[in-house]
Structures are given as structure tokens and as C-alpha cells.
mmCIF file with all atom_site columns, C-alpha atoms in Angstrom:
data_model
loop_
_atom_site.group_PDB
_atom_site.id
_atom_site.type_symbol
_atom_site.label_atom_id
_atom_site.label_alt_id
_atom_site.label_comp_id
_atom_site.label_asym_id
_atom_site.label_entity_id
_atom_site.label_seq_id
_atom_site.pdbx_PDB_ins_code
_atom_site.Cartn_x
_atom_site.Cartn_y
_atom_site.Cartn_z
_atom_site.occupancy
_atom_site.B_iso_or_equiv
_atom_site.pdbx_formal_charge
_atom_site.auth_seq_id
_atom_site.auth_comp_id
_atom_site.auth_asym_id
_atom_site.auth_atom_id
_atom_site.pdbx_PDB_model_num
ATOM 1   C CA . UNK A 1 1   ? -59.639 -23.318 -12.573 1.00 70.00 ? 1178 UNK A CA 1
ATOM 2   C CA . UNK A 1 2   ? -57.417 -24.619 -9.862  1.00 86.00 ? 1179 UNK A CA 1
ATOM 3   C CA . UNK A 1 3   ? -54.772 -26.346 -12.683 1.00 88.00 ? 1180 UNK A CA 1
ATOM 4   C CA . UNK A 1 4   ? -54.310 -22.740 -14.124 1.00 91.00 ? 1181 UNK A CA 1
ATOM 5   C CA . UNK A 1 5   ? -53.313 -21.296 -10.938 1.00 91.00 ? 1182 UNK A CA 1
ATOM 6   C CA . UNK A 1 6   ? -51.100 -23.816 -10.037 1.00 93.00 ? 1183 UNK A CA 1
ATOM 7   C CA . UNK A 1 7   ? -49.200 -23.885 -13.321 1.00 95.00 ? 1184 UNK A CA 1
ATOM 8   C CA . UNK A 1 8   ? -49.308 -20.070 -12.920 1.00 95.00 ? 1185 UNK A CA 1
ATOM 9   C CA . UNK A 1 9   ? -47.501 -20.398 -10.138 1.00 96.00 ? 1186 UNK A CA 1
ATOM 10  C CA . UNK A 1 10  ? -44.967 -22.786 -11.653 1.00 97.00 ? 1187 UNK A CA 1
ATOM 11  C CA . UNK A 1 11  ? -44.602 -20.307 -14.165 1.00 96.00 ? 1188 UNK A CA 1
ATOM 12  C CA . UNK A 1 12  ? -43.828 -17.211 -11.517 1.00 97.00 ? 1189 UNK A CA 1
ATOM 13  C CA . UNK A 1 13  ? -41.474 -19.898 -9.816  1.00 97.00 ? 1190 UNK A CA 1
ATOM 14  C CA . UNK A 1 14  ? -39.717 -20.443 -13.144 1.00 97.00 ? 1191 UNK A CA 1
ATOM 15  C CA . UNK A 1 15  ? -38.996 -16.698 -13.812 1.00 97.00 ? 1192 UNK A CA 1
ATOM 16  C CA . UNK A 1 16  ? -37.542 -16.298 -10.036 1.00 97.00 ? 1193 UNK A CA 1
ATOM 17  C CA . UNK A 1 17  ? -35.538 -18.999 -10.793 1.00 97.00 ? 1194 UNK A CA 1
ATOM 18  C CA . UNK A 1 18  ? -34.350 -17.732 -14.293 1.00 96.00 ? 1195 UNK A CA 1
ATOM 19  C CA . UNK A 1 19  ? -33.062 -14.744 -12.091 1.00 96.00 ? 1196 UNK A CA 1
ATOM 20  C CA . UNK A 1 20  ? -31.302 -16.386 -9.670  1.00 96.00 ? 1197 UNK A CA 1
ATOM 21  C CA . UNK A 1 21  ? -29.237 -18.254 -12.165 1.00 94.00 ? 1198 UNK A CA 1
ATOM 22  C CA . UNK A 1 22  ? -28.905 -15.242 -14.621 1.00 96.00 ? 1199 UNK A CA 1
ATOM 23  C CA . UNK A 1 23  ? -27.331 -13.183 -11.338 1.00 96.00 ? 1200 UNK A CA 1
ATOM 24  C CA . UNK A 1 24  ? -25.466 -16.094 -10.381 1.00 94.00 ? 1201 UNK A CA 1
ATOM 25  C CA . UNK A 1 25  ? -23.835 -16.239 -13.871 1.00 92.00 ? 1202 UNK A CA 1
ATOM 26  C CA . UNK A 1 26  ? -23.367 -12.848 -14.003 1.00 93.00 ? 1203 UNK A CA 1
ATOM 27  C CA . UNK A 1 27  ? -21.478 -12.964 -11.103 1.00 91.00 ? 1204 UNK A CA 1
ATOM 28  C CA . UNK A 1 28  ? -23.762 -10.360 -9.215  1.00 93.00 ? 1205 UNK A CA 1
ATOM 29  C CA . UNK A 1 29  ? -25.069 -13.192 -6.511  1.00 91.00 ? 1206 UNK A CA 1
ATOM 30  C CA . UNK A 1 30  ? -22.390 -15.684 -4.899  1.00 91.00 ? 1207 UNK A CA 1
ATOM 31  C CA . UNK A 1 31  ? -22.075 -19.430 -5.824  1.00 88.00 ? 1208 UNK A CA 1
ATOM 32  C CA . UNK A 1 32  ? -23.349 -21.247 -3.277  1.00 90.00 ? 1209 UNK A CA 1
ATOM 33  C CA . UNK A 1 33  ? -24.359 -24.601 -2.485  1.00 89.00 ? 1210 UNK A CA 1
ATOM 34  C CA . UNK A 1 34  ? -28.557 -23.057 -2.274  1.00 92.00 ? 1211 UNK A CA 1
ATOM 35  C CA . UNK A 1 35  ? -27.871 -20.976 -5.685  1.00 90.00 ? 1212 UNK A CA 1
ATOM 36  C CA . UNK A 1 36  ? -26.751 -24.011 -7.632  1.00 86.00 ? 1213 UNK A CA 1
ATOM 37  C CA . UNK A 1 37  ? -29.107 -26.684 -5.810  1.00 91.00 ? 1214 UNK A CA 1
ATOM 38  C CA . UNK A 1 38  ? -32.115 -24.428 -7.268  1.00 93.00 ? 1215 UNK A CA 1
ATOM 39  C CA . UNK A 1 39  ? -30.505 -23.936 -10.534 1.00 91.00 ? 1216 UNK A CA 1
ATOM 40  C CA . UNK A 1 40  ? -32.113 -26.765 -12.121 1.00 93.00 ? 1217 UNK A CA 1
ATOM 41  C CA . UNK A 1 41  ? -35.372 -26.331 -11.216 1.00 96.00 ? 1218 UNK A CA 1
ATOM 42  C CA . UNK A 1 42  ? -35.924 -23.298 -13.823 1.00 96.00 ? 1219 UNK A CA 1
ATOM 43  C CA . UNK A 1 43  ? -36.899 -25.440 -16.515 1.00 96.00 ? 1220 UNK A CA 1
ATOM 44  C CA . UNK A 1 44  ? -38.750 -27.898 -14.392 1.00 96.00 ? 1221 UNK A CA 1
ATOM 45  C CA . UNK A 1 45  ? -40.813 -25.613 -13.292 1.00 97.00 ? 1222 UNK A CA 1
ATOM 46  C CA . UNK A 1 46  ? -40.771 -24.138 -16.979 1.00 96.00 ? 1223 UNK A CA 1
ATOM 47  C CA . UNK A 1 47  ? -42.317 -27.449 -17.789 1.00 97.00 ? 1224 UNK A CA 1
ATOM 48  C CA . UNK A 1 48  ? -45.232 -27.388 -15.467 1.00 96.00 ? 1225 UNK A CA 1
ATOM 49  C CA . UNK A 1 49  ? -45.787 -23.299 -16.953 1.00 96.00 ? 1226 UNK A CA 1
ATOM 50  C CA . UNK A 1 50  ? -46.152 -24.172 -20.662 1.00 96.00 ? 1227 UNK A CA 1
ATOM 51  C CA . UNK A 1 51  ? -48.043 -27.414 -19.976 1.00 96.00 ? 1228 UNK A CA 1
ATOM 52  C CA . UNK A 1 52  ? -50.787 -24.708 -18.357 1.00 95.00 ? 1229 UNK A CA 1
ATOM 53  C CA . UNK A 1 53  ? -50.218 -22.312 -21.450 1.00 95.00 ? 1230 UNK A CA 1
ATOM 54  C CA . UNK A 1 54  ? -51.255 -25.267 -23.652 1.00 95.00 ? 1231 UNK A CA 1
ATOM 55  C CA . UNK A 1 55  ? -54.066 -26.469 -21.948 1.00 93.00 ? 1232 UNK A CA 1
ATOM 56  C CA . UNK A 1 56  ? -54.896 -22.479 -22.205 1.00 92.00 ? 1233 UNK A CA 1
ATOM 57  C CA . UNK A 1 57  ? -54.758 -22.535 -25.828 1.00 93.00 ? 1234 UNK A CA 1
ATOM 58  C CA . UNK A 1 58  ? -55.673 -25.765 -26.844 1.00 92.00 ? 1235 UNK A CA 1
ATOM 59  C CA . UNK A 1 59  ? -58.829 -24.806 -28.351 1.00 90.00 ? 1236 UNK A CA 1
ATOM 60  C CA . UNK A 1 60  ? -57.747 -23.030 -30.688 1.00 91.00 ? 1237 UNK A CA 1
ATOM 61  C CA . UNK A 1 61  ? -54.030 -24.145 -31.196 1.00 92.00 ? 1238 UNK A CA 1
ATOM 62  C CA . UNK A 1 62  ? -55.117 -27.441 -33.074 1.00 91.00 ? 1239 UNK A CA 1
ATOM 63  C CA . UNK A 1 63  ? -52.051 -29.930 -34.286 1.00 95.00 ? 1240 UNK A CA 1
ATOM 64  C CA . UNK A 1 64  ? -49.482 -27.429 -34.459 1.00 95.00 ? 1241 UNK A CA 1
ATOM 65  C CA . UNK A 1 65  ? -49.861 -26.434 -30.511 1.00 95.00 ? 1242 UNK A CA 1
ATOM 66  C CA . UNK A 1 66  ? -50.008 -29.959 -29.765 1.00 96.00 ? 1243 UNK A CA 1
ATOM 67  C CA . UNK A 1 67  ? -47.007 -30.507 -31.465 1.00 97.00 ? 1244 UNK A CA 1
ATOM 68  C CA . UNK A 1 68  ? -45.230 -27.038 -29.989 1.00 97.00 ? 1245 UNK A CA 1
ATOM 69  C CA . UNK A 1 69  ? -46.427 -28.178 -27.019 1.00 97.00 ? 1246 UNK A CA 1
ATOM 70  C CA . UNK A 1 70  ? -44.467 -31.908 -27.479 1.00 97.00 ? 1247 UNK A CA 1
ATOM 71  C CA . UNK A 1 71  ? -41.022 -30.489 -28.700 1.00 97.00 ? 1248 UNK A CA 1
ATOM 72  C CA . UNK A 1 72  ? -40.976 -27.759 -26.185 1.00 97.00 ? 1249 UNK A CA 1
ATOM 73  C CA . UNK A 1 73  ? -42.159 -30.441 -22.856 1.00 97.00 ? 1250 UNK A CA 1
ATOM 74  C CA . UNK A 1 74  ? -39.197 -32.823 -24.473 1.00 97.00 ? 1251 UNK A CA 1
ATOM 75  C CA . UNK A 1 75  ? -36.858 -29.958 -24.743 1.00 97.00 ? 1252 UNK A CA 1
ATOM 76  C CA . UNK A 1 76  ? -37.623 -28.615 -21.314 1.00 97.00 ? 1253 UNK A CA 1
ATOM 77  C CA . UNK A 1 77  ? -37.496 -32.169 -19.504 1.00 97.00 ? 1254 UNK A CA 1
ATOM 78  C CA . UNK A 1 78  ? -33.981 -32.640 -21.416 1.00 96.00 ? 1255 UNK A CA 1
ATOM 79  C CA . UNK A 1 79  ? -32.724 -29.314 -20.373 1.00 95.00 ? 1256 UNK A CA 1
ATOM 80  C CA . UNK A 1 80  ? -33.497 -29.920 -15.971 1.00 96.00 ? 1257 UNK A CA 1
ATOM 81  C CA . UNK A 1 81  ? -31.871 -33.150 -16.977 1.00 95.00 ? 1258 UNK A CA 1
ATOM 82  C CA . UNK A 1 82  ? -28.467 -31.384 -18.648 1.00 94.00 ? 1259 UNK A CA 1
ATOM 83  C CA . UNK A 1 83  ? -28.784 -28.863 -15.773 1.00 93.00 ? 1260 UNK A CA 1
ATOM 84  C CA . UNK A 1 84  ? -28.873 -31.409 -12.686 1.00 94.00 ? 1261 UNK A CA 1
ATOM 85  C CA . UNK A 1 85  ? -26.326 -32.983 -14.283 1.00 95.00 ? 1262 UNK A CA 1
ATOM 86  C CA . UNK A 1 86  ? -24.064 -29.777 -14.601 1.00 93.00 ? 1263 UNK A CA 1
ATOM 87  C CA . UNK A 1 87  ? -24.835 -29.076 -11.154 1.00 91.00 ? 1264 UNK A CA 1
ATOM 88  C CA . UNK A 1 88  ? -25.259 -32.578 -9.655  1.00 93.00 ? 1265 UNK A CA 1
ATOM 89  C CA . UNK A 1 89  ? -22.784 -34.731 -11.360 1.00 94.00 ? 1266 UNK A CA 1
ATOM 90  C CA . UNK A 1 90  ? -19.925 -32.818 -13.166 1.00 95.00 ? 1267 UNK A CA 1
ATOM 91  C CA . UNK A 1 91  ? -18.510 -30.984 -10.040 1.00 92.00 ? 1268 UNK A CA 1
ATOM 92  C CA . UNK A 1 92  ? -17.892 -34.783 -8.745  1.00 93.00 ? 1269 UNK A CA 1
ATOM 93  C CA . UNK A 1 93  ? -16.335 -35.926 -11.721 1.00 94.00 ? 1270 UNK A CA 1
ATOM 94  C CA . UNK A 1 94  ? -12.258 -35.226 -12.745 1.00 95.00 ? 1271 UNK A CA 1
ATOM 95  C CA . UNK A 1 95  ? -12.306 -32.660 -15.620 1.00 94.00 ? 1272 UNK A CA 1
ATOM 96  C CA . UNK A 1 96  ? -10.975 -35.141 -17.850 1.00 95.00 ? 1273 UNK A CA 1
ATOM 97  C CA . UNK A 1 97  ? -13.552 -37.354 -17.182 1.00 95.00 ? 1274 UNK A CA 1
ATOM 98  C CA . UNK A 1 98  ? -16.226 -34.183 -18.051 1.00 94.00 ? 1275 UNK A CA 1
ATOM 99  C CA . UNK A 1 99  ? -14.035 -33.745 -21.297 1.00 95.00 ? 1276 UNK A CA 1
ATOM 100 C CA . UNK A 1 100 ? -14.370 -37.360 -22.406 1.00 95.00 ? 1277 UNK A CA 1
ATOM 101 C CA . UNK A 1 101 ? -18.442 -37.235 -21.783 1.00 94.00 ? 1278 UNK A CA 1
ATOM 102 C CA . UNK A 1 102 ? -18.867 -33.619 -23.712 1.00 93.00 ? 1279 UNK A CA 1
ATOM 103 C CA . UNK A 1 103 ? -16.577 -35.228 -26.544 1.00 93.00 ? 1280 UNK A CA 1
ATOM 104 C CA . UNK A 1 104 ? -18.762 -38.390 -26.832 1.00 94.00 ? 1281 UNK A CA 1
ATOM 105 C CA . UNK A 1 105 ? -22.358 -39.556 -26.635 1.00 94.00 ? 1282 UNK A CA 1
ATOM 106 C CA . UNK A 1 106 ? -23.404 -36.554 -23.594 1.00 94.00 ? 1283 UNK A CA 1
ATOM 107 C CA . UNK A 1 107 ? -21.952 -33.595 -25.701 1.00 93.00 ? 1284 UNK A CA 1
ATOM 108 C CA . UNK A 1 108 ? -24.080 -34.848 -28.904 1.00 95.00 ? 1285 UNK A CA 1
ATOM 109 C CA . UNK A 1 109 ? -26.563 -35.050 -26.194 1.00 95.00 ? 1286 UNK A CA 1
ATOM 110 C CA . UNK A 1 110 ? -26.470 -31.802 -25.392 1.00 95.00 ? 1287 UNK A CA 1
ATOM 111 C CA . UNK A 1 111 ? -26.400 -30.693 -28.539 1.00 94.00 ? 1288 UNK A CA 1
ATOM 112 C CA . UNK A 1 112 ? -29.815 -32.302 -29.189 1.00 96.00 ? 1289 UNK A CA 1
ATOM 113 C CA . UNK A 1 113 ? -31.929 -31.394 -26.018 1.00 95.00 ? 1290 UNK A CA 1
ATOM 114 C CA . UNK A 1 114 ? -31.021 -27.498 -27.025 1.00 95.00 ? 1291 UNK A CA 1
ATOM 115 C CA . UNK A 1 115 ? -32.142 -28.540 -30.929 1.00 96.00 ? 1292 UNK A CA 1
ATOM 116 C CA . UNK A 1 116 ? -35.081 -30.177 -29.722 1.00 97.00 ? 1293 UNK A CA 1
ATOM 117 C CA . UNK A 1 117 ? -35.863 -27.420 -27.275 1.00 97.00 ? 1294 UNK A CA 1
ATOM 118 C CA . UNK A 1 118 ? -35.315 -24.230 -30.069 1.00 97.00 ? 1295 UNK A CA 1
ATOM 119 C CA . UNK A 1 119 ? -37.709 -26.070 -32.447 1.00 97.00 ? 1296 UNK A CA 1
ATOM 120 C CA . UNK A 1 120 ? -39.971 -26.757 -29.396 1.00 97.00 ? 1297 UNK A CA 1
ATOM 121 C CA . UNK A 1 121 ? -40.074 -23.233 -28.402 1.00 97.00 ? 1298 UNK A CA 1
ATOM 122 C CA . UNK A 1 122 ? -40.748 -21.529 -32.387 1.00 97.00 ? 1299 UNK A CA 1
ATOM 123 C CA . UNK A 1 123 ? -43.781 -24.030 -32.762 1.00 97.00 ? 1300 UNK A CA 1
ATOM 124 C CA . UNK A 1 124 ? -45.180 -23.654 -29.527 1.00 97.00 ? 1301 UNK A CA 1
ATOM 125 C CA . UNK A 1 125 ? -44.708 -20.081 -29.690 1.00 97.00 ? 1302 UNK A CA 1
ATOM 126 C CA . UNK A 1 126 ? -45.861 -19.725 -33.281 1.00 97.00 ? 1303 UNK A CA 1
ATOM 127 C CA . UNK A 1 127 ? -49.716 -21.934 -31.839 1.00 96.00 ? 1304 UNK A CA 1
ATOM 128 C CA . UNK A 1 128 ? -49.785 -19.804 -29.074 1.00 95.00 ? 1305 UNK A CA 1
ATOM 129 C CA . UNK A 1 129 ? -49.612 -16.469 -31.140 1.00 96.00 ? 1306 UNK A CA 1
ATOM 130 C CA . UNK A 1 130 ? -52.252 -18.550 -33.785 1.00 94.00 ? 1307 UNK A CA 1
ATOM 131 C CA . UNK A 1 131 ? -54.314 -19.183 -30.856 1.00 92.00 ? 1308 UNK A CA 1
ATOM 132 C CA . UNK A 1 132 ? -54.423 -15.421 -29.308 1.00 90.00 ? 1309 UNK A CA 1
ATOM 133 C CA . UNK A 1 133 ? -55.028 -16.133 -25.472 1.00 90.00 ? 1310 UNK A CA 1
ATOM 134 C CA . UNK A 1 134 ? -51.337 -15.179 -24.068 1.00 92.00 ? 1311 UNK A CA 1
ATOM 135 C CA . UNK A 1 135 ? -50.440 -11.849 -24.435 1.00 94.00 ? 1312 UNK A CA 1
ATOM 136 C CA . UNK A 1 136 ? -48.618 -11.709 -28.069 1.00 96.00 ? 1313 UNK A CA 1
ATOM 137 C CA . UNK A 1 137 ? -45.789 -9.616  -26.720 1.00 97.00 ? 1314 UNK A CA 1
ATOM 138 C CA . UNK A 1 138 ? -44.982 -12.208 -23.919 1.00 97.00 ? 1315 UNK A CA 1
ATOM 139 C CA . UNK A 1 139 ? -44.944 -15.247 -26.058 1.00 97.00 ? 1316 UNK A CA 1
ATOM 140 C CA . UNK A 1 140 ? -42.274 -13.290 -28.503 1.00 97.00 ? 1317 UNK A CA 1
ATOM 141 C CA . UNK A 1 141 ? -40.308 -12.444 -25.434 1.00 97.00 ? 1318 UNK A CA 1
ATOM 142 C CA . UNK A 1 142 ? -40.483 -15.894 -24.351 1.00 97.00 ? 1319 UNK A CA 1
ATOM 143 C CA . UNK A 1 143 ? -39.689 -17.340 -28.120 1.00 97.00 ? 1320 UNK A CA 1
ATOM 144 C CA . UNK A 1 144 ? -37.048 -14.356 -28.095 1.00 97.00 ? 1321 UNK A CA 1
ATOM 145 C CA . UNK A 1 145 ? -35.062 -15.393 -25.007 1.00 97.00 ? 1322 UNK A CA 1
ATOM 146 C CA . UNK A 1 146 ? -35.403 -19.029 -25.478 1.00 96.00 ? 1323 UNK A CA 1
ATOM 147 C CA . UNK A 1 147 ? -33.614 -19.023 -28.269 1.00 96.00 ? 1324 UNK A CA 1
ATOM 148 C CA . UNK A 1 148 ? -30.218 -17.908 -27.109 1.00 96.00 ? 1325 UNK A CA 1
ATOM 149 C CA . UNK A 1 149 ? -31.115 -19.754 -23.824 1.00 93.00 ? 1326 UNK A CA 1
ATOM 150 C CA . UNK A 1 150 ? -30.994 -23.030 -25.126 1.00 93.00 ? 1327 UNK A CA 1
ATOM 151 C CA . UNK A 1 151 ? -27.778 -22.625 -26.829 1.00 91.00 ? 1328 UNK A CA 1
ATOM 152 C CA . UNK A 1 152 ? -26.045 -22.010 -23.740 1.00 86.00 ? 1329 UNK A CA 1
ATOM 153 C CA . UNK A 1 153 ? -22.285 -23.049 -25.231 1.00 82.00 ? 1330 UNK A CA 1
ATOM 154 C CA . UNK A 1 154 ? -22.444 -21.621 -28.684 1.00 88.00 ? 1331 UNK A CA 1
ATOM 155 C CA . UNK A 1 155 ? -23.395 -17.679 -28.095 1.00 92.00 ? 1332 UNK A CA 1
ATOM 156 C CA . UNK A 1 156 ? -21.024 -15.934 -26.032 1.00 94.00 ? 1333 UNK A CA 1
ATOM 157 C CA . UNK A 1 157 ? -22.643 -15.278 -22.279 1.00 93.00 ? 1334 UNK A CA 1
ATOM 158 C CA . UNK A 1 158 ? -23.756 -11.587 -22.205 1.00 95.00 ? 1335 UNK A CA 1
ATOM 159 C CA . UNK A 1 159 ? -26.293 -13.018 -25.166 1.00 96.00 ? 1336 UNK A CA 1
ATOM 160 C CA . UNK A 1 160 ? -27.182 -15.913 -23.412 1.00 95.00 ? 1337 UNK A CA 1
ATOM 161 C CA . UNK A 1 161 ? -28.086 -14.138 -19.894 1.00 95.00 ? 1338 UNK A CA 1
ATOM 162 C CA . UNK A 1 162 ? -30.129 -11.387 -21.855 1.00 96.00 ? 1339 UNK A CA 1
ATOM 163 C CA . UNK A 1 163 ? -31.776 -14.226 -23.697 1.00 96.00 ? 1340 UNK A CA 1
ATOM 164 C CA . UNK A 1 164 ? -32.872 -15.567 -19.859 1.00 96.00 ? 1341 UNK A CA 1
ATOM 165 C CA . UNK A 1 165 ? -33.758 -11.826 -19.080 1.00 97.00 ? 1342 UNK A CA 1
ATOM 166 C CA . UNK A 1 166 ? -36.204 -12.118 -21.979 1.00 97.00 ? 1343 UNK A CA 1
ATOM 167 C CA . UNK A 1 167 ? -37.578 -15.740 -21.401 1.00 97.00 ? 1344 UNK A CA 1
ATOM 168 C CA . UNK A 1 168 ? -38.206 -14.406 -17.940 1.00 97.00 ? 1345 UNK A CA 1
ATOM 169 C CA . UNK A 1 169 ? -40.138 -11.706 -18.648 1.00 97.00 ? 1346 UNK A CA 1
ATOM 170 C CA . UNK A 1 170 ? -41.900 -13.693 -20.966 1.00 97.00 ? 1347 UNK A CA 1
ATOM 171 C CA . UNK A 1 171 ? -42.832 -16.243 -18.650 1.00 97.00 ? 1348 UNK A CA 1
ATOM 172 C CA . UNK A 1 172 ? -43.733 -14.166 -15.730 1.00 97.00 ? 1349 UNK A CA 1
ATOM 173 C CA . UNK A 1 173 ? -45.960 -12.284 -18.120 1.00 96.00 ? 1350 UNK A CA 1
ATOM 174 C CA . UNK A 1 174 ? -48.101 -15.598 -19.389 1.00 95.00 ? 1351 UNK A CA 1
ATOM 175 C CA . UNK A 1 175 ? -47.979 -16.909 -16.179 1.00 95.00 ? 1352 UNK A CA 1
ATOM 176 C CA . UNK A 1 176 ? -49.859 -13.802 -15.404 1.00 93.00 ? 1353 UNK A CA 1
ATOM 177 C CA . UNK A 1 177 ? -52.579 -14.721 -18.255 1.00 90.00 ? 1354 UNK A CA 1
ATOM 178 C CA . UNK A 1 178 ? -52.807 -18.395 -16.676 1.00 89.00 ? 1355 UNK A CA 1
ATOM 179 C CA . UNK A 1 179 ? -53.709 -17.045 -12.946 1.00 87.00 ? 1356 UNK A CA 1
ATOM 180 C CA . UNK A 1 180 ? -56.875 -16.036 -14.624 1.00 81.00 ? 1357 UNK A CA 1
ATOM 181 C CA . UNK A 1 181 ? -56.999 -18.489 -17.178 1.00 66.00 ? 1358 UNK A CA 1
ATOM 182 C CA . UNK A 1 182 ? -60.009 -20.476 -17.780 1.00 54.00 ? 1359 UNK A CA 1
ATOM 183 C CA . UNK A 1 183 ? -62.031 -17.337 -17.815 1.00 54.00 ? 1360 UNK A CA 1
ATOM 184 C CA . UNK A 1 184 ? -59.447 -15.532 -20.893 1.00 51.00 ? 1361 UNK A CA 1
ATOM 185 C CA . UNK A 1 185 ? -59.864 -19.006 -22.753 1.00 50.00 ? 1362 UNK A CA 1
ATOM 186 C CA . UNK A 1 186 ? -63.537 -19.021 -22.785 1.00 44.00 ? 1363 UNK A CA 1
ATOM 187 C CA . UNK A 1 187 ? -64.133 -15.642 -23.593 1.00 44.00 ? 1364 UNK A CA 1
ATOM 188 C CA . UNK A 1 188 ? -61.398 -14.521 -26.334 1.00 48.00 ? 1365 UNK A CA 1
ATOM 189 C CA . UNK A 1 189 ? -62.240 -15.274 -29.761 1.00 47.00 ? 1366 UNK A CA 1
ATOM 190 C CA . UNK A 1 190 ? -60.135 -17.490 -32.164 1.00 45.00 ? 1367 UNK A CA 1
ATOM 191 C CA . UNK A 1 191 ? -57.611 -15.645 -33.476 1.00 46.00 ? 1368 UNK A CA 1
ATOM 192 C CA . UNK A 1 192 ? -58.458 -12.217 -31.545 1.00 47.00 ? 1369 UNK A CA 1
ATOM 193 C CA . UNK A 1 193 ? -55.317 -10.346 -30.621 1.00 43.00 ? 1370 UNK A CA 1
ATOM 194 C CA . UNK A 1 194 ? -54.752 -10.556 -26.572 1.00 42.00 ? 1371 UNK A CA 1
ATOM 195 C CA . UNK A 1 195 ? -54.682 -7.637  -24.438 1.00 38.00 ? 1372 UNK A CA 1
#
């Protein structure tokens, strides 16, 4: 099906992407205007990747995909928003002014996307293992990395760039499942352990 390929593709996209701004942050590629104009699109593209996962598993993921599938969209969607604005809007603003918003109403914003995107990413990932389409190793990588990926300011970097490494992987690996999608769907079994 043409809407598996497509998301697959969002999905290979994302992991690139996840690369580019783990190097960046690593300090192993230069910050340039290109590597932080892309730098938001990670979890955009993210977004388009684990709509196609669901729509992969929705058979057999029942309420608690669906709802997986809700928290981790939100979390995702809040997360290109926190990025464009890190990369976007902050650089333009005095650093007290950036102080003031992370102290007030933005920080507490913050704070929720990442809670919103954890919980999205343990009940999406706990319906997709239910569901047994992706591969089970790629959705714990995925789950895995997330974790520490959304909490960007509260675990110290070198966690938070493996957790990326891991989400990448991840990704890249169910993206994989999605470029042949419709036909894995229709002919695993509920609940049958993927290959």
C-alpha cells in the first residue's frame, strides 16, 4: 500500500534526521544554519512514521494502540513545536527574555510535551508489542531511546544522545517493517512474535 511506503519513508527520514542532530550535539558535525534548519523536522517526520506503524497494527492493537497512538502523535507534534522554537525563535530572543519564558508558562510547557510524549511512547510501544507486526526488538529500541529523548534537560547529554542513537535505530528498523507493510499486517497472526 502506497500510505505504508510513504510513512516508511518518513520514518527513514526521521532516523537521518535523529543523526544529524545527535552529531551536531555531539559536536562531531558543525552548527550551521542547514544543520539547525533540519533539526526540527526529526519528530515531524517521527509523526508521519508512527501514524503508519499504527495504521500497521491497528487490527490487532484495539483501545490501547489507539490511545498509544494519541499520546505519542500529541507528544511528537509538541516536541517539532519546542524544537522550531529552540531553533526558530530563542536564538532571536535576549537570554533574559529565554530565562523569563523557561521560568513561566513555556518551561511548564516543556515540561508537559516531554510528559505527554514518555507516556505516549510506553503505550504505543506496549500495543505495538501486543499487536506483534513491528519487529519486537525495534519497538523496545524505539520505547528505549525515547525515553531519555524526551527528557532532553533533565538527563545529562551523553544519555540523552544514546537515547536518540536508540530511537533511531528503532525507527529505521520499523520503518523497514512499514515499506512492506500491508502484506506483514495481513498475514501475521494476533499476537505472533515478529521476525
Amino acid at each position: 500500500m502506497q500510505l505504508y511506503r510513504v510513512t516508511a519513508v518518513a520514518g527513514f527520514a526521521c532516523a537521518v534526521l535523529l543523526i544529524v542532530n545527535i552529531t551536531r550535539r555531539a559536536g562531531l558535525l558543525p552548527e550551521t544554519a542547514f544543520t539547525h534548519a533540519v533539526a526540527p523536522f526529526a519528530p515531524l517526520t517521527g509523526l508521519f512514521a508512527i501514524t503508519g506503524i499504527y495504521l500497521l497494527i491497528r487490527r490487532t492493537a484495539g483501545g490501547l494502540g489507539l490511545a498509544g497512538y494519541l499520546l505519542n502523535a500529541a507528544g511528537l507534534a509538541g516536541a517539532f513545536a519546542i524544537e522550531y522554537t529552540l531553533h526558530f525563535v530563542f536564538p532571536l530572543l535576549a537570554p533574559g527574555v529565554v530565562a523569563g519564558l523557561l521560568a513561566g508558562g513555556t518551561g511548564r510547557a516543556f515540561l508537559v510535551t516531554s510528559v505527554v510524549l514518555v507516556a505516549g511512547v510506553l503505550v504505543f510501544a506496549a500495543a505495538a508489542l501486543r499487536a506483534g507486526v513491528p519487529p519486537a526488538i525495534a519497538v523496545v529500541l524505539y520505547a528505549a531511546g525515547m525515553v531519555p529523548g524526551s527528557l532532553r534537560n533533565a538527563v545529562p547529554l551523553p544519555v540523552y544522545l544514546a537515547g536518540l542513537v536508540l530511537a533511531a535505530v528503532g525507527v529505521a528498523w520499523m520503518a523497514s517493517r512499514l515499506w512492506s507493510g500491508e502484506r506483514a499486517a495481513l498475514t501475521r497472526p494476533a499476537g505472533a512474535l515478529p521476525s
